[in-house]
Coordinates of C-alpha atoms and ligand atoms in Angstrom, one line a residue:
M412 CA -19.7 -17.5 12.2
K413 CA -22.8 -17.1 14.4
K414 CA -25.4 -14.9 12.7
K415 CA -25.5 -11.6 13.8
K416 CA -28.9 -10.2 15.3
R417 CA -29.9 -6.6 14.4
L418 CA -29.9 -4.2 17.3
V419 CA -33.6 -3.7 17.1
W420 CA -34.4 -7.3 17.6
Q421 CA -32.0 -7.3 20.6
I422 CA -33.6 -4.3 22.3
F423 CA -37.3 -4.6 21.2
P424 CA -38.1 -8.0 22.6
A425 CA -36.6 -7.2 25.9
F426 CA -38.6 -3.9 26.1
F427 CA -41.7 -5.8 25.0
L428 CA -41.4 -8.7 27.5
I429 CA -40.9 -6.2 30.3
A430 CA -43.9 -4.3 29.3
L431 CA -45.9 -7.5 29.1
A432 CA -44.4 -8.6 32.5
S433 CA -45.5 -5.3 34.3
L434 CA -49.0 -5.6 32.5
A435 CA -49.3 -9.2 33.9
V436 CA -48.3 -8.1 37.4
A437 CA -50.8 -5.3 37.2
I438 CA -53.4 -7.5 36.2
W439 CA -52.7 -9.9 38.7
F440 CA -52.8 -7.2 41.5
A441 CA -56.1 -5.9 40.0
T442 CA -57.6 -9.2 40.0
N443 CA -56.7 -10.0 43.7
A444 CA -57.9 -6.6 44.7
L445 CA -61.2 -7.3 42.7
N446 CA -61.6 -10.5 44.7
F447 CA -61.0 -9.1 47.8
F448 CA -63.5 -6.2 47.0
F449 CA -66.2 -8.5 45.5
L450 CA -66.0 -10.9 48.6
K451 CA -66.3 -7.6 50.9
Q452 CA -69.1 -6.3 49.1
T453 CA -71.1 -9.5 48.8
T454 CA -70.6 -10.1 52.5
L455 CA -71.9 -6.6 53.4
D456 CA -74.8 -7.6 51.1
L457 CA -75.5 -10.9 52.7
K458 CA -75.3 -9.2 56.2
D459 CA -77.9 -6.8 55.0
H460 CA -80.2 -9.6 53.9
I461 CA -79.5 -11.3 57.2
A462 CA -80.5 -8.3 59.1
L463 CA -83.8 -8.0 57.2
L464 CA -84.4 -11.7 58.0
Q465 CA -83.8 -11.4 61.6
N466 CA -86.1 -8.5 61.5
Q467 CA -88.9 -10.7 60.2
I468 CA -88.1 -13.9 62.3
R469 CA -87.4 -12.4 65.8
P470 CA -91.0 -12.0 66.9
H471 CA -91.5 -15.8 66.2
F472 CA -88.8 -16.7 68.5
Q473 CA -90.7 -15.1 71.5
D474 CA -93.6 -17.2 70.3
Q475 CA -91.6 -20.4 69.9
Q476 CA -93.2 -20.6 66.5
L477 CA -90.6 -22.5 64.6
P478 CA -92.8 -23.2 61.5
Q479 CA -93.3 -19.4 61.0
I480 CA -89.5 -19.1 60.9
E481 CA -89.2 -22.0 58.3
R482 CA -91.8 -20.3 56.1
I483 CA -90.3 -16.7 56.4
C484 CA -86.9 -18.4 55.2
K485 CA -88.5 -20.3 52.5
E486 CA -90.3 -16.9 51.3
A487 CA -87.0 -15.0 51.5
G488 CA -85.2 -17.6 49.6
Q489 CA -87.6 -17.5 46.6
L490 CA -87.0 -13.9 46.2
T491 CA -83.3 -14.1 45.6
D492 CA -80.6 -16.5 44.9
I493 CA -79.3 -16.2 48.5
R494 CA -80.1 -19.4 50.6
F495 CA -81.0 -18.5 54.2
T496 CA -80.7 -20.8 57.1
V497 CA -81.6 -20.3 60.7
I498 CA -79.7 -22.5 63.5
L499 CA -80.3 -22.8 67.1
P500 CA -77.5 -22.3 69.4
D501 CA -77.3 -25.9 69.9
G502 CA -76.8 -26.3 66.2
R503 CA -80.1 -27.4 65.1
V504 CA -81.5 -26.1 62.0
V505 CA -84.9 -24.5 62.4
G506 CA -85.4 -22.9 58.9
D507 CA -83.8 -23.2 55.5
S508 CA -84.7 -21.4 52.3
R509 CA -84.0 -24.8 50.3
E510 CA -84.2 -27.8 52.5
N511 CA -86.3 -29.5 54.9
P512 CA -84.7 -28.5 58.4
T513 CA -85.6 -31.6 60.1
H514 CA -83.6 -33.5 57.4
M515 CA -80.5 -31.4 58.0
D516 CA -77.5 -32.0 60.1
N517 CA -76.5 -30.3 63.1
H518 CA -74.6 -27.2 62.0
A519 CA -73.0 -26.7 65.3
D520 CA -69.5 -27.6 63.9
R521 CA -69.7 -25.3 60.6
P522 CA -66.9 -22.8 60.9
E523 CA -69.0 -19.7 60.3
I524 CA -71.7 -20.9 62.7
R525 CA -68.9 -21.4 65.5
A526 CA -67.4 -17.8 64.7
A527 CA -70.8 -16.4 65.0
V528 CA -71.7 -17.9 68.2
A529 CA -68.3 -17.0 69.6
E530 CA -68.0 -13.4 68.1
G531 CA -71.4 -12.6 66.8
F532 CA -70.2 -12.9 63.1
G533 CA -68.7 -15.7 61.0
Q534 CA -67.7 -16.2 57.4
S535 CA -66.5 -19.1 55.2
M536 CA -66.3 -20.2 51.8
R537 CA -66.4 -23.9 51.2
Y538 CA -67.9 -26.6 49.0
S539 CA -71.3 -27.5 49.8
N540 CA -72.4 -31.4 49.4
T541 CA -75.9 -30.2 49.6
L542 CA -75.8 -28.1 46.6
D543 CA -72.7 -29.5 44.9
R544 CA -70.9 -26.1 44.4
N545 CA -68.8 -23.6 46.2
L546 CA -70.6 -21.5 48.5
L547 CA -69.9 -18.1 50.4
Y548 CA -71.4 -18.4 53.9
V549 CA -72.0 -15.4 56.2
A550 CA -73.5 -15.9 59.7
T551 CA -74.7 -13.3 62.2
A552 CA -75.8 -14.2 65.9
M553 CA -79.3 -13.2 66.8
R554 CA -79.4 -11.9 70.2
N555 CA -81.9 -11.0 72.9
G556 CA -79.9 -8.8 75.2
E557 CA -77.3 -11.3 76.3
H558 CA -79.3 -14.3 75.3
L559 CA -78.2 -16.0 72.1
L560 CA -81.5 -16.7 70.1
A561 CA -80.0 -18.2 67.1
V562 CA -77.6 -17.8 64.3
T563 CA -79.0 -16.7 60.9
R564 CA -76.8 -17.7 57.9
A565 CA -77.0 -16.5 54.4
A566 CA -75.3 -18.4 51.6
L567 CA -74.4 -17.3 48.1
P568 CA -72.9 -19.6 45.3
V569 CA -69.4 -18.4 44.4
V570 CA -70.4 -18.9 40.8
F571 CA -72.3 -15.6 40.8
L572 CA -69.2 -13.8 42.2
D573 CA -67.0 -15.6 39.7
E574 CA -69.2 -14.8 36.7
Q575 CA -69.0 -11.0 37.8
K576 CA -65.3 -11.4 38.2
K577 CA -64.7 -13.0 34.8
A578 CA -66.7 -10.3 32.9
I579 CA -64.5 -7.6 34.4
Q580 CA -61.4 -9.6 34.1
W581 CA -62.3 -9.9 30.4
R582 CA -62.8 -6.3 30.1
M583 CA -59.2 -5.9 32.0
A584 CA -57.6 -8.6 29.4
G585 CA -59.0 -6.6 26.3
G586 CA -57.7 -3.4 27.8
G587 CA -54.4 -5.2 28.5
L588 CA -54.2 -6.5 24.9
V589 CA -54.6 -2.7 23.6
I590 CA -52.0 -1.7 26.1
A591 CA -49.6 -4.4 25.1
L592 CA -50.1 -3.7 21.4
L593 CA -49.5 -0.1 22.2
V594 CA -46.4 -0.8 24.2
G595 CA -45.1 -3.2 21.5
V596 CA -45.5 -0.3 19.0
I597 CA -44.1 2.3 21.1
S598 CA -41.1 0.1 22.2
L599 CA -40.5 -0.7 18.4
L600 CA -40.5 2.9 17.5
A601 CA -38.3 3.6 20.5
T602 CA -35.7 1.0 19.4
R603 CA -35.9 2.0 15.9
K604 CA -35.2 5.5 17.1
I605 CA -32.0 4.3 19.0
S606 CA -31.0 1.9 16.2
R607 CA -31.4 4.1 13.2
P608 CA -28.7 6.8 13.9
I609 CA -26.2 4.0 14.8
E610 CA -27.1 2.2 11.5
E611 CA -26.4 5.6 9.8
L612 CA -23.1 5.8 11.5
R613 CA -22.3 2.2 10.4
I614 CA -23.1 3.3 6.8
G615 CA -20.8 6.2 7.2
A616 CA -18.1 4.0 8.7
D617 CA -18.4 1.6 5.6
V618 CA -17.9 4.8 3.3
F619 CA -14.5 5.6 5.4
S620 CA -13.6 1.9 5.1
S621 CA -14.0 2.2 1.3
G622 CA -11.3 4.8 1.3
N623 CA -13.5 8.0 1.1
L624 CA -12.1 9.7 4.2
E625 CA -13.3 12.8 3.2
H626 CA -17.1 11.9 3.7
K627 CA -18.4 13.6 6.8
L628 CA -20.9 11.7 9.2
A629 CA -24.4 13.6 10.0
I630 CA -24.4 14.3 13.7
P631 CA -27.2 12.6 15.5
D632 CA -29.5 14.2 17.9
T633 CA -28.6 11.8 20.7
E634 CA -25.5 13.3 22.9
E635 CA -23.5 10.1 23.1
L636 CA -24.0 9.2 19.4
A637 CA -23.3 12.9 18.4
S638 CA -19.9 12.7 20.4
L639 CA -19.2 9.3 18.6
A640 CA -19.8 10.7 15.1
E641 CA -17.8 13.7 16.0
A642 CA -15.0 11.6 17.1
M643 CA -15.3 9.5 14.0
N644 CA -15.3 12.4 11.6
K645 CA -12.1 13.8 13.4
M646 CA -10.3 10.2 13.2
A647 CA -11.2 10.1 9.5
G648 CA -9.9 13.5 8.9
Q649 CA -6.6 13.0 10.7
L650 CA -6.4 9.4 8.8
D651 CA -7.0 11.3 5.5
R652 CA -4.3 13.8 6.2
R653 CA -1.7 11.1 7.3
I654 CA -2.5 9.0 4.1
K655 CA -2.1 12.1 2.0
T656 CA 1.3 12.9 3.7
V657 CA 2.6 9.3 3.2
V658 CA 1.2 9.1 -0.5
D659 CA 3.0 12.7 -1.1
Q660 CA 6.3 11.2 0.5
R661 CA 6.1 8.0 -1.5
N662 CA 5.4 9.8 -4.7
E663 CA 8.4 12.2 -3.9
L664 CA 10.5 9.2 -3.2
E665 CA 9.2 7.4 -6.5
T666 CA 10.1 10.7 -8.4
V667 CA 13.4 11.0 -7.1
L668 CA 14.0 7.2 -7.8
A669 CA 12.6 7.4 -11.2
N670 CA 14.8 10.2 -12.1
M671 CA 18.0 9.0 -11.0
H672 CA 20.4 7.6 -13.5
E673 CA 21.6 5.0 -10.7
G674 CA 19.8 1.8 -10.9
I675 CA 18.2 1.0 -7.5
V676 CA 17.1 -2.5 -6.6
A677 CA 15.6 -3.8 -3.2
I678 CA 16.0 -7.5 -3.0
N679 CA 14.7 -9.6 0.0
T680 CA 16.4 -12.4 1.8
H681 CA 15.0 -15.2 -0.6
E682 CA 16.7 -13.1 -3.5
A683 CA 13.4 -11.9 -4.9
I684 CA 13.1 -8.5 -6.2
I685 CA 11.0 -6.3 -4.0
S686 CA 11.1 -3.3 -6.2
M687 CA 13.4 -1.3 -8.6
N688 CA 13.6 1.9 -10.2
R689 CA 13.3 2.7 -14.2
A690 CA 16.9 2.9 -14.5
A691 CA 17.5 -0.4 -13.0
A692 CA 14.9 -1.9 -15.3
D693 CA 16.6 -0.5 -18.3
M694 CA 20.0 -1.9 -17.0
F695 CA 18.3 -5.2 -16.8
E696 CA 16.3 -4.9 -20.0
N697 CA 13.4 -5.8 -18.1
D698 CA 9.8 -4.5 -17.2
R699 CA 9.6 -3.2 -13.7
E700 CA 6.2 -4.8 -12.8
K701 CA 6.9 -8.1 -14.2
A702 CA 10.3 -8.2 -12.5
T703 CA 8.7 -7.5 -9.0
G704 CA 8.3 -10.6 -6.9
R705 CA 10.5 -12.5 -9.2
S706 CA 14.0 -14.0 -8.3
V707 CA 17.2 -12.2 -9.3
Q708 CA 18.1 -15.4 -11.2
E709 CA 14.9 -15.4 -13.4
V710 CA 15.4 -11.6 -14.1
V711 CA 19.1 -11.2 -14.9
R712 CA 20.9 -14.2 -16.3
N713 CA 24.3 -13.2 -15.1
I714 CA 26.4 -15.3 -12.9
E715 CA 28.6 -12.4 -11.7
L716 CA 25.4 -10.6 -10.5
Q717 CA 23.7 -13.5 -8.9
T718 CA 27.1 -14.2 -6.8
F719 CA 27.2 -10.7 -5.8
V720 CA 23.8 -10.7 -4.5
R721 CA 24.2 -14.0 -2.6
Q722 CA 27.4 -12.4 -1.1
A723 CA 25.8 -9.3 -0.2
L724 CA 22.9 -11.3 1.6
A725 CA 25.3 -13.2 3.5
T726 CA 27.0 -10.3 5.1
D727 CA 26.0 -7.3 7.1
D728 CA 28.7 -5.3 5.5
E729 CA 28.4 -3.0 2.5
Q730 CA 29.8 -4.7 -0.7
E731 CA 31.1 -3.1 -4.2
D732 CA 32.2 -4.8 -7.2
D733 CA 32.2 -3.9 -11.1
I734 CA 29.9 -6.4 -13.0
S735 CA 29.7 -6.7 -16.8
L736 CA 26.5 -7.5 -18.6
F737 CA 26.5 -8.3 -22.3
R738 CA 23.3 -6.8 -24.0
P739 CA 24.7 -7.4 -26.6
S740 CA 27.8 -5.0 -26.0
E741 CA 29.4 -4.9 -22.9
T742 CA 28.0 -2.7 -20.0
I743 CA 30.3 -2.4 -16.9
L744 CA 27.9 -1.7 -13.8
N745 CA 29.5 -0.7 -10.5
I746 CA 27.3 -2.2 -7.8
R747 CA 27.1 -1.3 -4.2
S748 CA 25.0 -3.1 -1.7
S749 CA 23.9 -2.3 1.6
P750 CA 21.6 -4.2 4.2
I751 CA 17.9 -3.2 4.5
L752 CA 16.6 -3.6 8.0
D753 CA 13.1 -3.2 9.4
V754 CA 11.9 -1.0 12.1
R755 CA 13.0 -3.7 14.6
G756 CA 16.4 -3.7 13.2
Q757 CA 15.8 -7.3 11.6
R758 CA 17.7 -7.9 8.2
I759 CA 15.1 -8.1 5.6
G760 CA 17.0 -7.8 2.3
T761 CA 19.8 -5.9 0.5
L762 CA 19.7 -2.7 -1.5
L763 CA 21.7 -2.5 -4.8
V764 CA 22.7 0.8 -6.3
M765 CA 24.2 0.4 -9.7
A766 CA 26.0 2.9 -11.8
D767 CA 26.8 2.5 -15.5
V768 CA 30.5 3.0 -15.5
T769 CA 31.2 1.7 -19.0
K770 CA 32.6 4.9 -20.3
L771 CA 34.4 5.7 -17.2
R772 CA 36.2 2.4 -17.1
R773 CA 37.0 2.7 -21.0
L774 CA 38.4 6.0 -20.2
E775 CA 40.2 4.7 -17.3
N776 CA 41.6 1.9 -19.3
M777 CA 42.6 4.3 -22.0
R778 CA 44.5 6.7 -19.7
R779 CA 46.3 3.7 -18.1
D780 CA 47.2 2.4 -21.9
F781 CA 48.4 5.7 -22.8
V782 CA 50.5 6.3 -19.9
A783 CA 52.0 3.0 -20.3
N784 CA 52.4 3.8 -24.2
V785 CA 54.1 7.2 -23.5
S786 CA 56.3 5.7 -21.2
H787 CA 57.3 3.0 -23.5
E788 CA 57.7 5.3 -26.3
I789 CA 59.9 7.7 -24.4
K790 CA 61.8 5.0 -22.9
T791 CA 63.4 3.6 -26.1
P792 CA 65.0 6.7 -27.3
L793 CA 66.1 7.9 -23.7
T794 CA 67.6 4.3 -23.1
A795 CA 69.6 4.7 -26.3
I796 CA 70.5 8.3 -25.4
K797 CA 71.6 7.3 -21.9
G798 CA 73.9 4.5 -23.4
Y799 CA 75.5 6.8 -26.2
V800 CA 76.1 9.4 -23.7
E801 CA 77.6 7.3 -20.9
T802 CA 79.9 5.7 -23.6
L803 CA 81.0 9.2 -24.7
F804 CA 81.3 10.4 -21.0
N805 CA 83.6 7.4 -20.1
Q806 CA 85.8 8.2 -23.1
E807 CA 85.4 4.5 -24.4
V808 CA 85.0 5.9 -28.0
D809 CA 88.5 5.5 -29.9
S810 CA 87.9 7.7 -32.9
K811 CA 86.5 10.9 -33.5
E812 CA 84.3 9.2 -36.4
D813 CA 82.8 7.1 -33.7
A814 CA 82.0 9.8 -31.5
E815 CA 80.4 12.0 -34.2
R816 CA 78.4 8.9 -35.3
F817 CA 77.2 8.3 -31.7
L818 CA 76.5 11.9 -31.5
G819 CA 74.5 11.6 -34.5
I820 CA 72.5 8.9 -33.1
I821 CA 71.6 10.8 -29.9
I822 CA 70.6 13.6 -32.0
K823 CA 68.2 11.4 -33.8
H824 CA 66.6 10.0 -30.6
V825 CA 66.4 13.6 -29.2
N826 CA 64.7 14.6 -32.2
R827 CA 62.5 11.6 -32.0
L828 CA 61.7 12.5 -28.2
N829 CA 60.9 16.1 -29.3
A830 CA 58.6 14.8 -32.1
I831 CA 56.6 12.7 -29.5
V832 CA 56.5 15.6 -27.0
V833 CA 55.4 18.1 -29.8
D834 CA 52.6 15.6 -30.9
L835 CA 51.5 14.8 -27.3
L836 CA 51.2 18.7 -26.7
S837 CA 49.2 18.9 -30.1
L838 CA 46.9 16.2 -29.1
S839 CA 46.4 17.4 -25.5
R840 CA 45.8 21.3 -27.1
I841 CA 43.1 19.8 -29.4
E842 CA 41.6 17.8 -26.8
R843 CA 41.1 20.8 -24.6
T844 CA 39.5 22.8 -27.2
G845 CA 36.2 20.8 -26.4
E846 CA 36.3 21.7 -22.7
D847 CA 38.1 24.9 -22.4
S848 CA 36.9 27.9 -24.2
S849 CA 40.2 29.8 -23.8
S850 CA 41.7 27.6 -26.2
A851 CA 38.5 27.4 -28.5
L852 CA 39.3 26.7 -32.2
D853 CA 39.9 29.9 -34.4
F854 CA 37.0 29.3 -37.0
A855 CA 36.9 31.3 -40.2
D856 CA 35.8 30.8 -43.8
T857 CA 38.9 29.6 -45.8
R858 CA 39.8 28.3 -49.1
L859 CA 40.5 24.8 -48.8
G860 CA 43.1 25.2 -51.9
D861 CA 45.1 27.6 -49.8
I862 CA 45.4 25.2 -46.7
I863 CA 46.2 22.2 -48.9
Q864 CA 48.7 24.3 -50.8
T865 CA 50.6 25.1 -47.5
A866 CA 50.6 21.4 -46.3
V867 CA 52.0 20.4 -49.9
Q868 CA 54.8 23.1 -49.4
V869 CA 55.8 21.7 -46.1
C870 CA 56.0 18.0 -47.4
Q871 CA 57.3 18.9 -50.9
K872 CA 61.1 18.5 -50.0
Q873 CA 60.2 15.2 -48.5
A874 CA 58.4 14.0 -51.6
D875 CA 60.9 15.6 -53.9
E876 CA 63.6 13.2 -52.1
K877 CA 61.6 10.2 -53.1
N878 CA 60.7 11.4 -56.3
I879 CA 56.8 11.4 -55.5
S880 CA 54.6 13.8 -57.3
I881 CA 51.8 15.4 -55.4
E882 CA 48.6 16.3 -57.4
Q883 CA 45.8 18.5 -56.2
R884 CA 42.5 18.1 -57.7
G885 CA 38.8 18.8 -57.5
E886 CA 37.0 21.8 -56.1
L887 CA 40.2 23.6 -54.6
D888 CA 38.3 26.8 -54.6
L889 CA 35.7 25.5 -52.1
K890 CA 35.5 27.4 -48.8
A891 CA 35.1 25.7 -45.4
H892 CA 34.4 27.2 -42.0
V893 CA 37.4 25.8 -40.3
D894 CA 40.5 26.3 -38.2
A895 CA 43.1 26.6 -41.0
T896 CA 46.2 26.0 -38.6
L897 CA 44.5 22.7 -37.3
L898 CA 43.1 21.5 -40.6
E899 CA 46.4 22.1 -42.2
Q900 CA 48.2 19.9 -39.7
A901 CA 45.8 17.3 -40.2
I902 CA 46.3 17.3 -44.0
L903 CA 50.0 17.5 -43.5
N904 CA 49.9 14.4 -41.2
L905 CA 48.1 12.4 -43.8
L906 CA 50.3 13.7 -46.6
D907 CA 53.2 12.8 -44.6
N908 CA 52.0 9.2 -44.0
A909 CA 51.1 8.9 -47.8
I910 CA 54.6 9.8 -48.8
K911 CA 56.2 7.7 -46.0
F912 CA 54.4 4.7 -47.0
S913 CA 54.8 5.2 -50.9
D914 CA 57.5 3.8 -52.9
D915 CA 59.8 6.2 -54.7
G916 CA 58.3 7.5 -58.1
N917 CA 54.7 7.1 -56.9
M918 CA 52.1 9.7 -57.1
V919 CA 50.2 11.1 -54.0
A920 CA 46.8 12.8 -54.8
I921 CA 44.6 15.2 -52.9
D922 CA 40.9 15.5 -54.1
V923 CA 38.4 17.9 -52.8
E924 CA 34.6 17.5 -53.4
R925 CA 31.5 18.5 -52.0
R926 CA 29.0 15.7 -51.9
N927 CA 25.7 15.5 -50.2
G928 CA 26.2 18.8 -48.4
A929 CA 29.5 17.7 -46.9
T930 CA 33.1 18.5 -47.8
G931 CA 35.4 15.7 -48.5
I932 CA 39.3 16.0 -48.7
H933 CA 40.8 12.5 -49.9
I934 CA 44.5 11.8 -49.7
T935 CA 45.2 8.8 -52.1
D936 CA 48.6 6.9 -52.3
H937 CA 49.7 3.9 -54.0
G938 CA 51.8 2.6 -51.4
C939 CA 52.0 -0.4 -49.1
G940 CA 48.5 -0.4 -47.9
I941 CA 47.0 -1.6 -44.8
A942 CA 45.6 -4.9 -43.8
R943 CA 41.9 -5.2 -43.1
N944 CA 42.3 -6.2 -39.5
H945 CA 44.3 -3.1 -38.6
L946 CA 41.9 -0.4 -39.9
A947 CA 39.7 -0.6 -36.9
R948 CA 42.3 0.5 -34.4
L949 CA 44.2 2.8 -36.8
F950 CA 43.3 6.0 -35.3
E951 CA 44.2 4.9 -31.6
R952 CA 47.3 6.6 -30.0
F953 CA 50.5 4.9 -30.4
Y954 CA 48.8 2.2 -32.8
R955 CA 51.1 1.2 -35.7
V956 CA 50.9 -1.6 -38.1
D957 CA 54.6 -2.2 -38.4
K958 CA 56.2 -0.6 -35.2
A959 CA 59.9 -1.0 -36.3
R960 CA 59.2 0.3 -39.7
S961 CA 57.2 3.3 -38.2
R962 CA 59.9 4.3 -36.0
Q963 CA 62.7 4.0 -38.3
M964 CA 60.8 6.3 -40.5
G965 CA 60.6 8.7 -37.4
G966 CA 56.9 8.4 -36.7
T967 CA 55.3 8.5 -33.5
G968 CA 52.3 6.5 -33.8
L969 CA 50.2 9.9 -32.9
G970 CA 49.9 11.2 -36.3
L971 CA 46.4 9.6 -37.0
A972 CA 45.1 10.2 -33.5
I973 CA 46.0 14.0 -34.0
V974 CA 44.1 13.8 -37.3
K975 CA 40.8 12.1 -35.7
H976 CA 40.7 14.8 -32.8
I977 CA 41.2 17.6 -35.1
V978 CA 38.6 16.4 -37.5
Q979 CA 36.3 15.7 -34.6
A980 CA 36.8 19.1 -33.1
H981 CA 35.2 20.4 -36.6
G982 CA 32.4 18.1 -36.3
G983 CA 33.6 15.8 -39.0
Q984 CA 35.0 12.4 -39.3
V985 CA 37.9 10.8 -40.9
T986 CA 37.7 7.4 -42.5
V987 CA 40.2 5.1 -44.3
D988 CA 39.8 2.8 -47.3
S989 CA 42.9 0.8 -48.1
K990 CA 44.0 -2.6 -49.8
L991 CA 47.3 -4.2 -48.7
G992 CA 49.8 -3.8 -51.4
R993 CA 47.7 -1.5 -53.5
G994 CA 47.6 1.9 -51.6
S995 CA 45.2 3.7 -49.2
T996 CA 42.7 6.6 -49.3
F997 CA 42.2 8.8 -46.2
S998 CA 39.1 10.8 -46.2
V999 CA 38.3 13.9 -44.0
L1000 CA 34.8 14.6 -44.1
L1001 CA 33.7 18.3 -42.9
P1002 CA 30.0 19.1 -42.4
S1003 CA 29.0 22.3 -44.4
Ligands
ADP987 P1 53.2 6.9 -37.5 O1 53.8 8.2 -36.8 O2 53.7 5.8 -37.1 O3 52.9 7.3 -38.9 P2 50.4 7.4 -37.5 O4 49.4 7.5 -36.4 O5 50.3 8.6 -38.5 O6 51.8 7.0 -36.8 O7 50.2 6.1 -38.4 C1 49.8 4.9 -37.6 C2 50.2 3.7 -38.5 O8 49.3 3.7 -39.5 C3 51.4 3.7 -39.2 O9 52.5 3.3 -38.4 C4 51.3 3.0 -40.3 O10 51.7 1.7 -40.0 C5 50.0 3.0 -40.8 N1 49.9 4.1 -41.8 C6 49.3 5.5 -41.8 N2 49.0 5.9 -43.1 C7 49.5 5.0 -43.8 C8 49.5 4.9 -45.4 N3 49.2 6.3 -46.1 N4 49.8 3.6 -45.7 C9 50.0 2.8 -45.3 N5 50.2 2.6 -43.9 C10 49.7 3.8 -43.2

């Protein structure tokens, strides 16, 4: 790049040159005027000298005494540097202050002589061969009335004029130099006076460009620069306000995005991440800063997501899908995409909005399974009831005994249906306690022995039928802050199972203990026990280890689910410890 010159070095030389040129022109005019003045003055001088000489020689013309004229010329020439010559009208020289007139040429053709003869006065400046230098000649006619007596000429070497002129010219040059120096200094100061405020404005502009838009430029004295500085200050102020507004808006947006539960990711058309919020970074288990600028493939190693992004970029329509991430447990993300357009409407990428729907989808699945299970559980007894009722209705039964047997089966299935409905109602009631204050639990400090005693009484007949003894042990006097009815139902369900799955003559035990600040109620049987692989799902609704056996025993598959919900409503938990063929222990742990 061409090197930039400073303003002062652009203005100053021009100023200085103009000043020098004006000075030179002035000196040139002055010199010419001086020449003219000197020439005029010297001519007048010479004319005076000629007049004096004419006065002296005039009498000798009347006498025709030419030698006298010659002598006067010589004398006059000795007194000054002027050379005097007297020439007759025919051009003959009759007197000369330097030469012998007899040796001199005829002077009739000399321009000053011719002019003097014709007009009375002649003047010429030329080179003299005789004296070998430039001379100024002034000639005047000397008349006696109308009769021309002679022409008297005075000559002065121009050197004398030149010397005087030079002396003056030197002085003028000296003065000129002083003026030039003064002009130089003044023009330098003047240009600095112009350039300094401009330089200050430049420094101020640098401050603006470095980001300090609150800086204020000093207002220079010059009107134009003052308006410029004011305009720049105004511009910087407006820019500052606009930048602050943009920054505020960006911060607000950042805050909104940062606090959103949904993950937001902007992706360009090359599948690289432009930006994403904190929630998205958490979902991808990645660092926001590190992920920015990298491709989706690098950041998330998930084929489903990569395919979704590719499809979203390929279309201008909004897309939606559920994607599973494994990190290490499964997380289900619901992803919506919408195209990102620039101000000109050009596609520059796609925006992903991701919501963690893991819980929602699990709940939906559970609901779906639940509805399917309920339908299935209800369908079996209903089909049976329908079959037997139709048989009876069509009077296809021969004997009264068969009819009674069929009615007995119908009653059994109706009871079963009733049991399912009662259990489902219990479940929904317990579930609602968490959400609905009107059906909140009825907590009270209750002696656990009393609750257990009531439950045992309900089961006693069933136990007696199987000759099973129920033993109550431990700290039965312990009190707990519980909903007695619900806890009683939970213990009843566990006790019922323990009796159901125990062989005749076995013993079932209920232990109450307080350990580590928690109250534990353990129901132990020595029945069939449960295989390890069933334990994890045992408390799910309608889950049964042996469906046929459970149904046969009148089980609904909801008993343990009800227990779990009751215990959870008390802030506790239920666990199971079981060995196949050896028996099981179900423990209800309540916080104190
Ligand atoms: P059910 O109405 O079938 O008893 P539950 O929810 O009470 O339903 O129990 C679910 C399943 O757990 C039962 O079908 C049974 O297979 C198993 N189970 C529950 N308690 C015991 C136990 N004490 N001993 C062995 N298996 C049990």
